[in-house]
Short mmCIF file of C-alpha atoms in Angstrom, two decimals:
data_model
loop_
_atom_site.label_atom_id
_atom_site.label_comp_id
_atom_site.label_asym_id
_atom_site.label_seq_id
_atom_site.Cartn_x
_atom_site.Cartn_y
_atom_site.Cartn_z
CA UNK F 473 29.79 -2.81 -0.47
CA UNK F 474 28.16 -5.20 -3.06
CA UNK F 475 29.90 -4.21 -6.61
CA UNK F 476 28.19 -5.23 -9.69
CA UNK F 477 25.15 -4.95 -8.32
CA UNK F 478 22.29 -2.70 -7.99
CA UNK F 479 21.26 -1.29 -4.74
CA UNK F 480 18.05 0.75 -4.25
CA UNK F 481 18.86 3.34 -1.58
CA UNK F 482 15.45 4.39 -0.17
CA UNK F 483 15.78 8.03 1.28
CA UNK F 484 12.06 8.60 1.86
CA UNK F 485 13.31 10.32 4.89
CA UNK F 486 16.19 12.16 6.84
CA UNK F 487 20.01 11.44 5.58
CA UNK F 488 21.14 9.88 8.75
CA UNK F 489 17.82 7.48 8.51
CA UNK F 490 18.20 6.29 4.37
CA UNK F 491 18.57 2.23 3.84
CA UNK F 492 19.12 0.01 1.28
CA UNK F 493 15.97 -1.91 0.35
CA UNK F 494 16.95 -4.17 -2.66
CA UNK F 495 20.31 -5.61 -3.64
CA UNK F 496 19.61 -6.65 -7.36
CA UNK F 497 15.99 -7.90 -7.26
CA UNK F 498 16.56 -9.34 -3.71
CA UNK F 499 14.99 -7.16 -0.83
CA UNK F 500 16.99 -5.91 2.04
CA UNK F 501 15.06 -5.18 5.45
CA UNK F 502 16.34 -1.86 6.09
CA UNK F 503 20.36 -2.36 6.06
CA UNK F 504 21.57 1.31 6.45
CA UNK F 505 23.19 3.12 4.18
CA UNK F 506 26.33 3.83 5.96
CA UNK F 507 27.42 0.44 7.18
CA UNK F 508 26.57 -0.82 3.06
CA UNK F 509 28.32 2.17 1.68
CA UNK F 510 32.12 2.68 1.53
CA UNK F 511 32.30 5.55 3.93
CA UNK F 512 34.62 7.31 1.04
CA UNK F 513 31.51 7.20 -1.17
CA UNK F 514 29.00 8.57 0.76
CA UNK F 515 29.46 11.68 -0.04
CA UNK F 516 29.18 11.25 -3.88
CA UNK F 517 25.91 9.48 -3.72
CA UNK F 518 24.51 12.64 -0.81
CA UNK F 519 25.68 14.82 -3.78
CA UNK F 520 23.79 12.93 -6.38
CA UNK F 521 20.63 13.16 -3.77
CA UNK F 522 20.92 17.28 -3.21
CA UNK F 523 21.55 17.85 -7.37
CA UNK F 524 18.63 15.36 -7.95
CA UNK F 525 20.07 13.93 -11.28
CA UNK F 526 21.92 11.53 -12.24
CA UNK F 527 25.57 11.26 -11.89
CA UNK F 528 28.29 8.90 -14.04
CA UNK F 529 31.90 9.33 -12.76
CA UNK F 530 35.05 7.00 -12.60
CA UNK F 531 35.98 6.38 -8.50
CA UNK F 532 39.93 7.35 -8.02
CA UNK F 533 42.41 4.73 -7.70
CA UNK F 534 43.25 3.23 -4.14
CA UNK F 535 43.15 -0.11 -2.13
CA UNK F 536 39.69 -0.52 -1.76
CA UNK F 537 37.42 -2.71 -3.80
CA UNK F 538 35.73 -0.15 -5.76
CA UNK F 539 39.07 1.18 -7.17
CA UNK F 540 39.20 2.51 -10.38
CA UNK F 541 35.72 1.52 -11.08
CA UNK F 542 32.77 3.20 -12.52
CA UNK F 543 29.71 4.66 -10.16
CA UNK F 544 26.53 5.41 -11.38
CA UNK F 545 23.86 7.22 -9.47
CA UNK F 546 20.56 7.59 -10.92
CA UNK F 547 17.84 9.57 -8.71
CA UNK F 548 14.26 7.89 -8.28
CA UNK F 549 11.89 10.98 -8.62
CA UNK F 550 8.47 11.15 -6.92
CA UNK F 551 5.39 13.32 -7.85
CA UNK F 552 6.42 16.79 -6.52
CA UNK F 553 10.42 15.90 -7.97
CA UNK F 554 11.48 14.50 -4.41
CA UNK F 555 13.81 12.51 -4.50
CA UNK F 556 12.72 8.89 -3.10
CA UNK F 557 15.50 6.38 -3.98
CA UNK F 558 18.92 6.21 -5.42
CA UNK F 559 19.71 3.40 -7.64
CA UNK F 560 23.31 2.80 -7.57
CA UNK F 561 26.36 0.58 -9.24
CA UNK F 562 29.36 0.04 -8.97
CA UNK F 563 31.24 -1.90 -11.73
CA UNK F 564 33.14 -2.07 -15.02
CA UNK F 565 31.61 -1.76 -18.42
CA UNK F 566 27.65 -1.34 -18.84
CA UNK F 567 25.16 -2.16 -15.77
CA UNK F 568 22.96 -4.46 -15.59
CA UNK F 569 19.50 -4.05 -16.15
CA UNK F 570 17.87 -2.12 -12.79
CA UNK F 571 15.00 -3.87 -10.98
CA UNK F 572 11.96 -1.51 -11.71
CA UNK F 573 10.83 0.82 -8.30
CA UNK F 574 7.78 3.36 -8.13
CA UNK F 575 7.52 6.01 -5.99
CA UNK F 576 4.03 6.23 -4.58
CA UNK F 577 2.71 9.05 -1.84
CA UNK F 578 -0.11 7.88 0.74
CA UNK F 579 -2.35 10.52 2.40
CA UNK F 580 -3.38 8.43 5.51
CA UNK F 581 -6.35 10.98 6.66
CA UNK F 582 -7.84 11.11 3.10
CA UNK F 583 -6.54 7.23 1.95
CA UNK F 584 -4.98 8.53 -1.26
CA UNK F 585 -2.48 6.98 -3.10
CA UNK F 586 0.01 8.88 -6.03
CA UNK F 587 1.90 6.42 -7.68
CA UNK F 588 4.27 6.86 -10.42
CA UNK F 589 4.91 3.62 -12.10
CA UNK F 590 6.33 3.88 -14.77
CA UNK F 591 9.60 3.15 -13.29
CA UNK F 592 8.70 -0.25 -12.76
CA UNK F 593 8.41 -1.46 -16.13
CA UNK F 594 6.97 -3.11 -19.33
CA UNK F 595 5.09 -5.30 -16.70
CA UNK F 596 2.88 -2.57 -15.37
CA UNK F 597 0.99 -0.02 -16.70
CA UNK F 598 3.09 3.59 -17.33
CA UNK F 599 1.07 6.21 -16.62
CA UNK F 600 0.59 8.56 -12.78
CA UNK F 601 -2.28 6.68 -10.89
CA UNK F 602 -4.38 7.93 -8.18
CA UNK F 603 -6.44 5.80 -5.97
CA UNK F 604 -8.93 6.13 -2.96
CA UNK F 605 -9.29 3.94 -0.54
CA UNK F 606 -9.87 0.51 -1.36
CA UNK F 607 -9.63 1.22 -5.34
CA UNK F 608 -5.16 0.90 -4.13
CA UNK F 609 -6.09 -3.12 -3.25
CA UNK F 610 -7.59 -3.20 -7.05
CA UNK F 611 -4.75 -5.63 -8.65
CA UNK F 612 -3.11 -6.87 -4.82
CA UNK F 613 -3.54 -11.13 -5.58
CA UNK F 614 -1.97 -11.85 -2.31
CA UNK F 615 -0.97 -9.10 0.73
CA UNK F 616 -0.16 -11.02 3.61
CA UNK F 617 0.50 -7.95 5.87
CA UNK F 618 -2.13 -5.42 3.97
CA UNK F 619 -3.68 -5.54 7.76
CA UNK F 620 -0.29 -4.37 9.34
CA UNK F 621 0.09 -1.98 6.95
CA UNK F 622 -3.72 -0.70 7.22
CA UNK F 623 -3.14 -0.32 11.17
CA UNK F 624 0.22 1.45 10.79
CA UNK F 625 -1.27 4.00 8.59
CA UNK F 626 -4.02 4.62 10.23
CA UNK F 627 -2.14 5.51 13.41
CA UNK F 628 0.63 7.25 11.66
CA UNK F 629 3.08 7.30 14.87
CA UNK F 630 6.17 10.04 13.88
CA UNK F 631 8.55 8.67 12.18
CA UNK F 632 6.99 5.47 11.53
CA UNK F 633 8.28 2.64 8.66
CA UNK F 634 7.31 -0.24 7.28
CA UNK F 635 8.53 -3.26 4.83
CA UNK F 636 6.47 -6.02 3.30
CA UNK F 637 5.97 -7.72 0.13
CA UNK F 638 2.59 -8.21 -2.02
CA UNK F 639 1.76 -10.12 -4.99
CA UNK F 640 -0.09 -8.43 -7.67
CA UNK F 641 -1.47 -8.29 -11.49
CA UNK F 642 0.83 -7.07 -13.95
CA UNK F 643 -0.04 -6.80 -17.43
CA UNK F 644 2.04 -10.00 -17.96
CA UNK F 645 1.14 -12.11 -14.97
CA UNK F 646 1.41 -11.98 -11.49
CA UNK F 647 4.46 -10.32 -9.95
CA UNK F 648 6.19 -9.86 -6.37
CA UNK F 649 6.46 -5.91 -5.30
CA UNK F 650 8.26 -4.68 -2.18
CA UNK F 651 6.68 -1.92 -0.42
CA UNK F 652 8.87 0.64 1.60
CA UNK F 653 7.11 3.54 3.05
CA UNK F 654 7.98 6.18 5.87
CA UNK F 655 6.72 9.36 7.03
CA UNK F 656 8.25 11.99 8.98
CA UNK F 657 6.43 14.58 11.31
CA UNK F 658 5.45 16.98 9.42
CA UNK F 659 2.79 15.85 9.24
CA UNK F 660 3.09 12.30 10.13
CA UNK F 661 0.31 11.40 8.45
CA UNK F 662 1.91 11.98 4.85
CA UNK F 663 3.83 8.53 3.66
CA UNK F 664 6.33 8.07 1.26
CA UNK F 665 7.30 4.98 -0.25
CA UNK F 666 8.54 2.81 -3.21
CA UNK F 667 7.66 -0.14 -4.65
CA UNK F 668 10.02 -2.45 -6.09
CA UNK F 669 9.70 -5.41 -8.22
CA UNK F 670 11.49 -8.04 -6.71
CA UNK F 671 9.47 -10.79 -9.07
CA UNK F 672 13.30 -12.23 -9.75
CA UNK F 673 14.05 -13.67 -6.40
CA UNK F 674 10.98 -13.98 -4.96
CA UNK F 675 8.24 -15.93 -6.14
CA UNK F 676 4.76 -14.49 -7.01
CA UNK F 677 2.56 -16.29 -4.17
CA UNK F 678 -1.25 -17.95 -4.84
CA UNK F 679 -4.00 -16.86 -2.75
CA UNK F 680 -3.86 -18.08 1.16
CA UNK F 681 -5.67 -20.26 1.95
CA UNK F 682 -8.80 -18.26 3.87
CA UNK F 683 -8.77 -16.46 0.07
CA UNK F 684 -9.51 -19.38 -1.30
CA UNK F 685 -11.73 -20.55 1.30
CA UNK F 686 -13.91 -16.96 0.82
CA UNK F 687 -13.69 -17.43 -2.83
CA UNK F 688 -15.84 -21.03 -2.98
CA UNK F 689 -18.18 -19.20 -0.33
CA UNK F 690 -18.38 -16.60 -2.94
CA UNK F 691 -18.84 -18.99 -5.95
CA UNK F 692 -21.79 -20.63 -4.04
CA UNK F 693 -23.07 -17.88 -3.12
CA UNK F 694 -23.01 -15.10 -5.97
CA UNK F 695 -25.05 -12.90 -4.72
CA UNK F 696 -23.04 -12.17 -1.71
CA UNK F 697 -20.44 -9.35 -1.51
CA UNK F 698 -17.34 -9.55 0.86
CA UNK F 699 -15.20 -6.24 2.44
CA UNK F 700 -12.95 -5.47 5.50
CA UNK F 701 -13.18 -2.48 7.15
CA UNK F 702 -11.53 -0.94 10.21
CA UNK F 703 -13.34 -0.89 13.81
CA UNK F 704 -12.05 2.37 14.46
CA UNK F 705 -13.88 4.54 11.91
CA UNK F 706 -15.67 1.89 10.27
CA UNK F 707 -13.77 2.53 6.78
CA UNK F 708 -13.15 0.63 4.09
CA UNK F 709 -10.03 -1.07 3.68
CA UNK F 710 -10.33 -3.83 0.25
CA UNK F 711 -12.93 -5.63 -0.89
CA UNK F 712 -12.41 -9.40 -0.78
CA UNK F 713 -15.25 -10.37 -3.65
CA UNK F 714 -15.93 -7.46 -6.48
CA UNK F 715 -17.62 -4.35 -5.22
CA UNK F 716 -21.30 -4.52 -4.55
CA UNK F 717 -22.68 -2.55 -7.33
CA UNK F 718 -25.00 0.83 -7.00
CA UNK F 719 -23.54 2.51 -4.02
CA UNK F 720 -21.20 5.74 -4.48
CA UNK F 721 -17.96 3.62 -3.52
CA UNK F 722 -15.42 6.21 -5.37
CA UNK F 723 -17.01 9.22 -2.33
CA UNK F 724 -13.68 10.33 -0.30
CA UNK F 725 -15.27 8.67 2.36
CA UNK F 726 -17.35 5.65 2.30
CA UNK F 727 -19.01 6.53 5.91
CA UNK F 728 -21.44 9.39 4.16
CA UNK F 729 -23.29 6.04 2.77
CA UNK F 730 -24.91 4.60 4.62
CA UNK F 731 -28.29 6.41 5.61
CA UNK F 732 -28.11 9.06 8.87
CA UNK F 733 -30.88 7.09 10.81
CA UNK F 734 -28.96 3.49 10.34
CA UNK F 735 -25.81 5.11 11.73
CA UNK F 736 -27.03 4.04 15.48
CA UNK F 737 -27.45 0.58 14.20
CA UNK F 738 -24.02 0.52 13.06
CA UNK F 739 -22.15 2.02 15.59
CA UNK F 740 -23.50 -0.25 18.09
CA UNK F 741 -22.30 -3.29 15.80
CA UNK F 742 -19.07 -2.16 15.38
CA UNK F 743 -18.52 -1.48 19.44
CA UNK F 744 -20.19 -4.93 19.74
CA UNK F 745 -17.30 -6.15 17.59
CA UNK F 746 -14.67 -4.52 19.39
CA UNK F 747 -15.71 -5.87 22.68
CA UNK F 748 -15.54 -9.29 22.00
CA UNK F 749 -18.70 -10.61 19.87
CA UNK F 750 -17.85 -12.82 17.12
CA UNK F 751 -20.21 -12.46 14.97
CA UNK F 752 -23.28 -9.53 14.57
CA UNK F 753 -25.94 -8.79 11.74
CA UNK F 754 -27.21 -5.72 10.69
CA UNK F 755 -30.61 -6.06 8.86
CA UNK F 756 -31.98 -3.69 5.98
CA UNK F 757 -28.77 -1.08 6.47
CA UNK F 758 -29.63 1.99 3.41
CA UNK F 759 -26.35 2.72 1.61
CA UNK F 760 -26.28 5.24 -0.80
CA UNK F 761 -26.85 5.17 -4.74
CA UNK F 762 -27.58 9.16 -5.71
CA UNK F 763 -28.81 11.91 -4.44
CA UNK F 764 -32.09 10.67 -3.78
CA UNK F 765 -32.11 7.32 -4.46
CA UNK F 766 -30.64 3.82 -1.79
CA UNK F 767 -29.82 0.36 -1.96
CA UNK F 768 -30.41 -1.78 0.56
CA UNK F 769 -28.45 -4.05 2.30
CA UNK F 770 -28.07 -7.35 4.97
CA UNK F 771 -24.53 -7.24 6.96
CA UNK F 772 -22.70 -10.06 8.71
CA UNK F 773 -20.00 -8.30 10.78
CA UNK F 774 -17.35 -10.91 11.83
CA UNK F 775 -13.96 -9.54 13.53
CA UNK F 776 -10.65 -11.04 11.53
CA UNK F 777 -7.23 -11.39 13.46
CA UNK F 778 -4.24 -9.09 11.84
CA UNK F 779 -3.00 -5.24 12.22
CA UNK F 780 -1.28 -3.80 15.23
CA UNK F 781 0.09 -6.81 17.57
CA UNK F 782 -0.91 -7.01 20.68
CA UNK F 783 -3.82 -5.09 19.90
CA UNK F 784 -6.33 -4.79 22.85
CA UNK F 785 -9.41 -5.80 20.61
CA UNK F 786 -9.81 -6.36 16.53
CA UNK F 787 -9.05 -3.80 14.70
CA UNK F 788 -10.30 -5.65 11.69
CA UNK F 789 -14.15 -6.91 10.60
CA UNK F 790 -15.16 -8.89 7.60
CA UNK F 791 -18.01 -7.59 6.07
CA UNK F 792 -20.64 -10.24 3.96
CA UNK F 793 -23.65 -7.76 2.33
CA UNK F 794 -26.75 -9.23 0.53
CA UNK F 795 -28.36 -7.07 -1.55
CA UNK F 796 -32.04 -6.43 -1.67
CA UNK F 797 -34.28 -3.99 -4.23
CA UNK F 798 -32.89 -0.48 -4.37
CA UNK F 799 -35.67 2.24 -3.77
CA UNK F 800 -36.28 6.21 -3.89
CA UNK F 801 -36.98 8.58 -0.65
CA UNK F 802 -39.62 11.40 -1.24
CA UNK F 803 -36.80 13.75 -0.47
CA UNK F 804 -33.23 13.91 -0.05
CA UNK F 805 -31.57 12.90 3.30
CA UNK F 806 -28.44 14.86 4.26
CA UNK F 807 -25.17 11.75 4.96
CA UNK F 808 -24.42 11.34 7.99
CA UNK F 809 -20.62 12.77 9.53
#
């Protein structure tokens, strides 16, 4: 066991399953708890789990390592007062400072995220966050498996993880956050997760490359707006540029936009996309602005590589929208399901 050092015990789901995610700022792919914990100690740190607070005691004297030496345990509390992580130490004197962790909850039917972050310091903002959809991409710079991620959620196997690291906007700069989620089977599409900033040992990263690329297309052409949805349910995942303005974006779901009699039009893109065709347009598509009122809209529907390997087709389109004059209907048009 690493002394002197903080490790972030994830235990986002059964005992027998919890890991250790970060040593100091440095991630940790999953090492399990009991082959990085003395086996005399597990038991303290369980009992710190089950009480849910935090626990300061001196370890008795013997021939291990750790003799004589102080433990702390300090509990990583989600929304409901679950317990997601364990921070714990092992040394002489005063700690050092943690490395900040959120825990965050993910509704994969209803693409909500809960976030606490508090925990993750001066660098972020402090208060609970909720976001819907897309709106959880908001301050991602770089998120090299956001895809992966996307696909695992969506298909929410039981008992499901996943690891990966993003770059994002702080209120100081960019920063490095490790993402640890699970879910369980009950139901298995409810996620739990932390996020830890790991800016210390690893680098914040610049945009890729195909960023980059889509941001000069977007500089040249200003008037064009660019998203990725899903080819399953044709739902939005991130925007790439800003948000097109006028359509009800913030709806739970984004599919009761678009106007009922374009939904044909769009279906048979999206299966075009899935079969094989590289690249499909969608002329004068109707997305919502208000009850009564639409904007409309020119698609280019290109599929994107990324999400579930091995995949039997994309499960991934870019979306570039031109926006034309918005307009009112004589009467209101129910969304389509």
């Amino acid at each position: 066991m690493l002394t002197r050092r903080w490790l972030l015990i994830e235990t986002l789901g059964r005992a027998e399953s919890w890991s250790v995610v970060a040593s100091g700022s440095r991630p940790r792919a999953w090492t399990s708890f009991r082959r990085a914990v003395p086996a005399r100690l597990q038991p303290i740190i369980a009992a710190a789990h089950a009480g849910g607070v935090p626990l300061d005691q001196v370890l008795p004297q013997s021939r291990h390592a750790w003799s004589a030496l102080r433990l702390l345990v300090i509990p990583v509390l989600g929304m409901d007062g679950r317990v997601c992580a364990l921070r714990v130490w092992v040394g002489t004197g005063e700690p050092p400072q943690a490395t900040g962790v959120a825990p965050f909850r993910i509704d994969a039917v209803t693409r909500r995220v809960d976030t606490l972050p508090d925990g993750l310091g001066p660098h972020f903002r402090g208060d609970p966050i909720s976001w819907l959809g897309a709106q959880s991409y908001a301050t991602v710079e770089r998120f090299d498996g956001a895809l992966e991620f996307a696909a695992t959620l969506a298909r929410s196997a039981p008992d499901s993880r996943w690891l990966g690291t993003a770059t994002v906007r702080g209120s100081t700069g960019p920063r490095s956050v490790l993402i640890a989620a699970r879910n369980g089977d009950a139901p298995a599409t409810t996620w739990f997760g932390v996020a830890v900033d790991v800016t210390e040992s690893v680098p914040p990263q610049p945009k890729s490359f195909e960023a980059s690329t889509l941001d000069l297309l977007r500089a040249e052409q200003p008037g064009l707006y660019l998203a990725i949805v899903d080819t399953a349910r044709v739902r939005l995942i991130r925007w790439v540029s800003e948000p097109l303005p006028g359509p009800l974006w913030s709806v739970p779901d984004e599919r009761t936009l678009p106007h009922p009699a374009d939904r044909t039009r769009i279906l048979a893109a999206r299966n075009a996309i899935r079969a094989g065709t590289p690249h499909t347009a969608l002329a004068g598509i109707r997305l919502r602005t208000g009850a009564n009122t639409w904007l409309t809209v020119d698609v280019e529907i290109t599929p994107i590589p990324g999400g579930t390997p091995g995949a039997q087709g994309p499960e991934f389109a870019l979306l570039q929208m031109e926006a034309a004059s918005p307009f009112a209907l004589e009467r209101p048009e129910p969304p389509y399901r």
